[in-house]
Coordinates of C-alpha atoms in Angstrom, one line a residue:
M1 CA 57.5 -41.7 -76.3
V2 CA 59.7 -42.4 -73.3
A3 CA 61.5 -45.7 -73.6
E4 CA 60.0 -47.9 -70.8
P5 CA 57.7 -50.9 -70.7
N6 CA 54.4 -50.1 -72.3
N7 CA 51.3 -51.6 -74.0
W8 CA 51.7 -50.2 -77.5
G9 CA 51.0 -53.0 -79.9
R10 CA 50.0 -55.5 -77.2
F11 CA 46.4 -55.6 -78.2
G12 CA 46.9 -55.1 -81.9
P13 CA 48.1 -52.2 -84.1
D14 CA 44.6 -50.6 -84.3
D15 CA 43.7 -51.0 -80.6
Q16 CA 42.0 -48.0 -78.9
R17 CA 40.8 -49.6 -75.6
G18 CA 44.0 -50.4 -73.9
T19 CA 43.9 -52.6 -70.8
L20 CA 40.1 -52.7 -70.9
N21 CA 40.8 -55.5 -73.4
L22 CA 41.7 -57.6 -70.3
L23 CA 38.0 -57.6 -69.3
T24 CA 37.1 -60.7 -71.2
P25 CA 33.7 -62.4 -70.6
E26 CA 35.5 -64.9 -68.4
V27 CA 37.2 -62.2 -66.3
V28 CA 33.9 -60.3 -66.0
L29 CA 32.1 -63.4 -64.8
Q30 CA 34.8 -64.1 -62.2
A31 CA 34.6 -60.4 -61.1
L32 CA 30.9 -60.8 -60.3
G33 CA 31.9 -63.2 -57.5
A34 CA 33.2 -60.2 -55.6
A35 CA 29.7 -59.2 -54.6
A36 CA 28.5 -60.8 -51.3
T37 CA 25.6 -58.7 -49.9
G38 CA 24.1 -57.0 -53.0
R39 CA 24.3 -53.6 -51.4
V40 CA 25.0 -50.9 -54.0
L41 CA 26.9 -47.7 -53.3
S42 CA 27.4 -44.8 -55.7
L43 CA 31.0 -43.6 -55.8
A44 CA 30.1 -40.3 -57.6
L45 CA 30.1 -36.7 -56.4
P46 CA 26.8 -34.9 -57.1
I47 CA 26.6 -32.7 -60.1
R48 CA 25.1 -29.4 -58.9
G49 CA 24.5 -26.9 -61.7
A50 CA 23.0 -23.5 -61.4
T51 CA 23.2 -20.2 -63.3
S52 CA 22.3 -17.8 -60.4
S53 CA 23.6 -19.4 -57.2
A54 CA 26.7 -20.9 -55.6
A55 CA 25.4 -24.5 -55.8
P56 CA 28.2 -25.8 -58.0
A57 CA 30.8 -24.4 -55.7
T58 CA 29.6 -26.6 -52.9
V59 CA 31.1 -29.7 -54.6
P60 CA 34.9 -30.2 -54.7
H61 CA 36.5 -29.0 -58.0
L62 CA 39.7 -27.6 -59.3
K63 CA 39.9 -23.8 -59.3
G64 CA 39.3 -22.0 -62.6
R65 CA 37.6 -25.0 -64.3
P66 CA 34.2 -24.3 -65.9
L67 CA 31.5 -25.4 -63.4
P68 CA 28.5 -27.4 -64.4
Q69 CA 25.5 -25.4 -65.7
H70 CA 22.0 -26.6 -65.3
F71 CA 19.3 -24.8 -67.3
M72 CA 15.5 -25.4 -67.4
S73 CA 14.0 -24.7 -70.8
V74 CA 10.5 -25.0 -69.3
D75 CA 9.5 -25.4 -65.6
G76 CA 6.6 -25.0 -63.2
G77 CA 7.0 -21.2 -63.1
D78 CA 6.1 -21.0 -66.8
Y79 CA 2.8 -22.7 -66.2
A80 CA 2.1 -20.5 -63.2
A81 CA 2.7 -17.5 -65.5
G82 CA 0.1 -18.7 -68.0
A83 CA 1.9 -21.1 -70.4
R84 CA -0.4 -23.5 -72.0
P85 CA -0.2 -27.2 -71.0
I86 CA 0.9 -29.4 -73.9
G87 CA -2.4 -31.2 -74.0
A88 CA -5.3 -32.2 -71.7
G89 CA -3.7 -30.5 -68.7
L90 CA -0.4 -32.3 -69.2
R91 CA 2.7 -30.4 -68.1
V92 CA 6.4 -31.1 -68.5
A93 CA 9.7 -29.9 -67.2
D94 CA 12.6 -30.0 -69.5
D95 CA 16.2 -29.2 -68.8
A96 CA 19.7 -28.9 -70.3
L97 CA 22.9 -29.7 -68.5
V98 CA 26.3 -28.4 -69.6
V99 CA 29.3 -30.2 -68.0
S100 CA 33.0 -30.0 -68.6
P101 CA 34.0 -33.1 -66.6
H102 CA 37.8 -32.7 -66.1
G103 CA 38.4 -31.3 -62.7
T104 CA 34.8 -30.6 -61.9
T105 CA 32.9 -33.9 -61.7
T106 CA 33.4 -37.7 -61.1
H107 CA 34.6 -38.7 -64.6
M108 CA 36.6 -41.0 -66.8
D109 CA 39.6 -39.9 -68.9
A110 CA 39.8 -41.2 -72.5
L111 CA 43.0 -42.4 -73.9
C112 CA 43.1 -39.3 -76.2
H113 CA 43.1 -36.9 -73.1
M114 CA 46.9 -36.5 -72.8
W115 CA 49.9 -37.4 -74.8
S116 CA 53.5 -36.3 -75.6
G117 CA 55.1 -35.9 -79.0
D118 CA 52.9 -36.6 -82.1
E119 CA 51.2 -39.8 -81.1
L120 CA 48.4 -40.9 -78.9
Y121 CA 48.4 -44.2 -77.1
N122 CA 49.4 -47.1 -79.4
G123 CA 50.8 -44.8 -82.0
H124 CA 47.6 -43.2 -83.2
P125 CA 48.3 -39.8 -84.8
A126 CA 47.7 -36.9 -82.4
A127 CA 46.6 -34.9 -85.4
R128 CA 43.4 -36.9 -85.3
V129 CA 42.3 -35.0 -82.2
R130 CA 40.4 -32.1 -83.9
S131 CA 38.3 -29.2 -82.8
Y132 CA 35.2 -31.4 -83.1
G133 CA 36.6 -34.3 -81.1
A134 CA 39.1 -37.1 -81.3
T135 CA 38.7 -39.6 -84.2
R136 CA 41.0 -42.0 -82.3
C137 CA 40.9 -43.2 -78.7
G138 CA 37.8 -41.2 -77.8
I139 CA 35.7 -42.0 -74.7
E140 CA 33.0 -43.8 -76.8
R141 CA 35.5 -46.6 -77.3
V142 CA 35.1 -47.6 -73.6
G143 CA 31.6 -49.0 -73.7
G144 CA 31.0 -50.2 -70.1
V145 CA 33.3 -51.4 -67.4
V146 CA 32.3 -54.3 -65.2
A147 CA 35.3 -55.5 -63.1
R148 CA 36.5 -56.5 -59.7
G149 CA 37.2 -53.3 -57.8
V150 CA 40.0 -53.4 -55.2
L151 CA 40.2 -50.7 -52.6
F152 CA 43.5 -49.4 -51.4
D153 CA 42.4 -47.3 -48.4
V154 CA 45.8 -45.6 -47.8
P155 CA 44.8 -43.2 -45.1
R156 CA 43.0 -45.9 -43.1
G157 CA 46.0 -48.1 -43.4
L158 CA 48.1 -45.2 -41.9
G159 CA 45.6 -44.4 -39.2
L160 CA 44.6 -41.1 -40.8
D161 CA 41.3 -39.5 -41.8
H162 CA 43.0 -38.3 -45.0
L163 CA 46.5 -38.1 -46.5
P164 CA 48.4 -34.8 -46.2
A165 CA 48.5 -32.6 -49.4
G166 CA 52.1 -33.4 -50.0
H167 CA 51.8 -37.2 -49.6
R168 CA 52.7 -39.4 -52.6
V169 CA 51.6 -43.0 -52.2
T170 CA 54.5 -45.4 -52.6
P171 CA 54.5 -49.0 -54.0
A172 CA 55.3 -50.2 -50.5
E173 CA 52.1 -48.6 -49.2
L174 CA 50.1 -50.3 -51.9
E175 CA 51.8 -53.6 -51.3
D176 CA 50.9 -53.4 -47.6
L177 CA 47.3 -53.0 -48.4
D178 CA 47.1 -55.3 -51.5
P179 CA 44.3 -57.9 -50.9
G180 CA 45.4 -59.9 -54.0
L181 CA 45.3 -57.7 -57.1
R182 CA 44.5 -59.7 -60.2
A183 CA 44.8 -58.9 -63.9
G184 CA 41.8 -57.0 -65.1
D185 CA 41.0 -55.5 -61.7
V186 CA 40.3 -51.8 -61.2
A187 CA 42.6 -50.4 -58.6
V188 CA 40.6 -47.9 -56.5
V189 CA 42.8 -45.6 -54.4
R190 CA 41.4 -43.5 -51.5
T191 CA 43.3 -40.4 -50.3
G192 CA 40.3 -39.0 -48.3
W193 CA 41.1 -35.6 -49.8
P194 CA 37.5 -34.6 -51.0
A195 CA 36.4 -34.5 -47.4
V196 CA 38.8 -31.6 -46.9
W197 CA 36.5 -29.5 -49.1
R198 CA 33.8 -29.3 -46.3
R199 CA 36.4 -27.9 -44.0
S200 CA 38.0 -25.4 -46.4
P201 CA 38.0 -25.0 -50.2
E202 CA 41.3 -23.1 -49.8
E203 CA 42.9 -26.0 -48.1
Y204 CA 41.5 -28.3 -50.8
W205 CA 43.2 -26.1 -53.4
S206 CA 46.5 -25.9 -51.5
G207 CA 47.6 -29.2 -53.2
Q208 CA 46.4 -32.8 -53.4
P209 CA 47.9 -36.1 -52.3
G210 CA 48.1 -38.9 -54.9
L211 CA 50.0 -41.8 -56.4
S212 CA 53.7 -41.5 -56.9
P213 CA 55.0 -42.3 -60.4
E214 CA 56.5 -45.5 -59.0
A215 CA 53.1 -46.5 -57.6
G216 CA 51.5 -45.9 -60.9
R217 CA 54.1 -48.1 -62.6
W218 CA 53.5 -50.7 -59.9
L219 CA 49.8 -50.9 -60.8
A220 CA 50.5 -50.9 -64.5
A221 CA 52.9 -53.9 -64.0
R222 CA 50.0 -55.8 -62.4
D223 CA 47.8 -55.4 -65.5
V224 CA 44.9 -53.4 -63.9
S225 CA 42.2 -52.6 -66.4
A226 CA 41.7 -49.0 -64.9
V227 CA 42.8 -46.9 -62.0
A228 CA 40.3 -44.9 -60.0
C229 CA 41.0 -42.3 -57.3
D230 CA 39.1 -39.7 -55.2
N231 CA 41.6 -37.0 -56.0
A232 CA 41.5 -34.8 -59.2
A233 CA 44.5 -36.2 -61.1
I234 CA 45.4 -39.7 -59.8
G235 CA 48.9 -38.3 -59.1
G236 CA 49.4 -35.5 -56.6
L237 CA 49.0 -31.8 -57.3
D238 CA 51.0 -28.8 -56.0
S239 CA 49.7 -25.5 -54.7
R240 CA 49.3 -24.3 -58.4
Q241 CA 47.0 -27.4 -58.9
S242 CA 49.6 -28.8 -61.3
A243 CA 51.5 -32.0 -61.4
A244 CA 55.1 -31.4 -60.4
E245 CA 56.6 -34.3 -62.3
G246 CA 58.4 -34.1 -65.6
L247 CA 57.2 -35.9 -68.8
A248 CA 58.9 -39.1 -67.9
D249 CA 57.0 -39.4 -64.6
D250 CA 53.7 -37.7 -65.3
L251 CA 51.1 -40.2 -64.3
H252 CA 48.7 -39.4 -67.1
L253 CA 51.5 -40.2 -69.5
V254 CA 52.6 -43.3 -67.7
L255 CA 49.1 -44.7 -67.4
L256 CA 47.0 -43.3 -70.2
H257 CA 49.6 -42.7 -72.9
R258 CA 52.0 -45.5 -72.4
H259 CA 50.0 -48.3 -70.9
G260 CA 46.5 -47.6 -72.2
I261 CA 45.0 -47.6 -68.7
H262 CA 41.9 -45.5 -68.4
L263 CA 41.6 -43.2 -65.4
M264 CA 38.6 -42.5 -63.2
E265 CA 39.0 -39.4 -61.1
M266 CA 37.2 -37.4 -58.3
L267 CA 35.3 -40.4 -56.9
W268 CA 33.6 -40.2 -53.5
L269 CA 34.9 -43.1 -51.4
E270 CA 34.0 -42.2 -47.8
E271 CA 31.0 -44.5 -47.5
L272 CA 32.9 -47.4 -49.2
S273 CA 35.8 -46.9 -46.7
E274 CA 33.4 -47.1 -43.8
T275 CA 32.2 -50.5 -44.9
G276 CA 35.7 -52.0 -44.5
R277 CA 35.3 -53.9 -47.8
T278 CA 38.4 -54.2 -50.0
E279 CA 36.8 -56.0 -52.9
F280 CA 33.6 -55.5 -54.7
V281 CA 32.0 -55.4 -58.2
L282 CA 32.7 -52.1 -59.9
V283 CA 30.4 -50.9 -62.7
A284 CA 31.0 -47.7 -64.6
A285 CA 29.9 -46.5 -68.0
P286 CA 30.8 -43.2 -69.6
L287 CA 28.5 -41.4 -71.9
R288 CA 29.0 -42.3 -75.6
I289 CA 30.4 -38.9 -76.5
E290 CA 32.0 -39.5 -79.9
G291 CA 35.5 -38.2 -79.8
G292 CA 35.2 -37.1 -76.2
T293 CA 38.4 -36.7 -74.1
G294 CA 36.3 -37.8 -71.0
S295 CA 32.9 -38.2 -69.6
P296 CA 31.0 -37.9 -66.3
I297 CA 30.4 -41.3 -64.8
N298 CA 28.5 -42.7 -61.8
P299 CA 30.6 -45.6 -60.6
L300 CA 28.7 -48.2 -58.6
A301 CA 30.2 -50.5 -56.0
I302 CA 28.2 -53.7 -55.6
L303 CA 29.3 -55.1 -52.2

């Protein structure tokens, strides 16, 4: 592990939840005070699955990643073709959804998602990540997240609709927007980049703006419980859709691996930006996928 400030051992030698431990009952109750109107906004992109149409391609995603697949095991057409009702005229539709969340849907990364060397966050053996899932630091360890969300609307602060692809958010830009970040808050960073998809998927794939390594460390030093962003990787991406930083500055390693800070990626923050609200109650819960490296989520902002 790179020698820099980190949270290994801070929450005990067996910890697998990282800074989510900061969300004590007292902190959660205090966070509920961030709601003022009771209006609820979903911060998730839609999951559009299909096997015979371009529907999934209408939602922002990283090129080359497996798109969601939505299958119907029984539907109205089956009954129209003569299938028997299951009883007394009762009919049912049943479906199956296959989703690989990373790079294709609004999701949360587990602490087992990325590491360097032979250890996961907090020194757990990386060999415990097996073909059937991770037996340490899996997404099922998260439970639910109820916290004060703090929006850093970077393009709005700069008078832009969205940040340019090559822009890397600096600590100074976060400081200029900071409405008073507290320990246990979820830092929500808007780049505006998902809106580019509607204009041109090729432009969306040309790169992505995101946090600089220094900005990631700035947030970690303020004890955020999680970091959420509307881009695909929290940090920026180049034209190959890869992070250009080395291991010392890779934001997944800085945040997930060293500080135990869960990441929420590919949020939709345009409606939230339009409200002008900078603080709100954030609620998010991943699926309890045992050993999962991540999970789709539907984050809710309660204004």
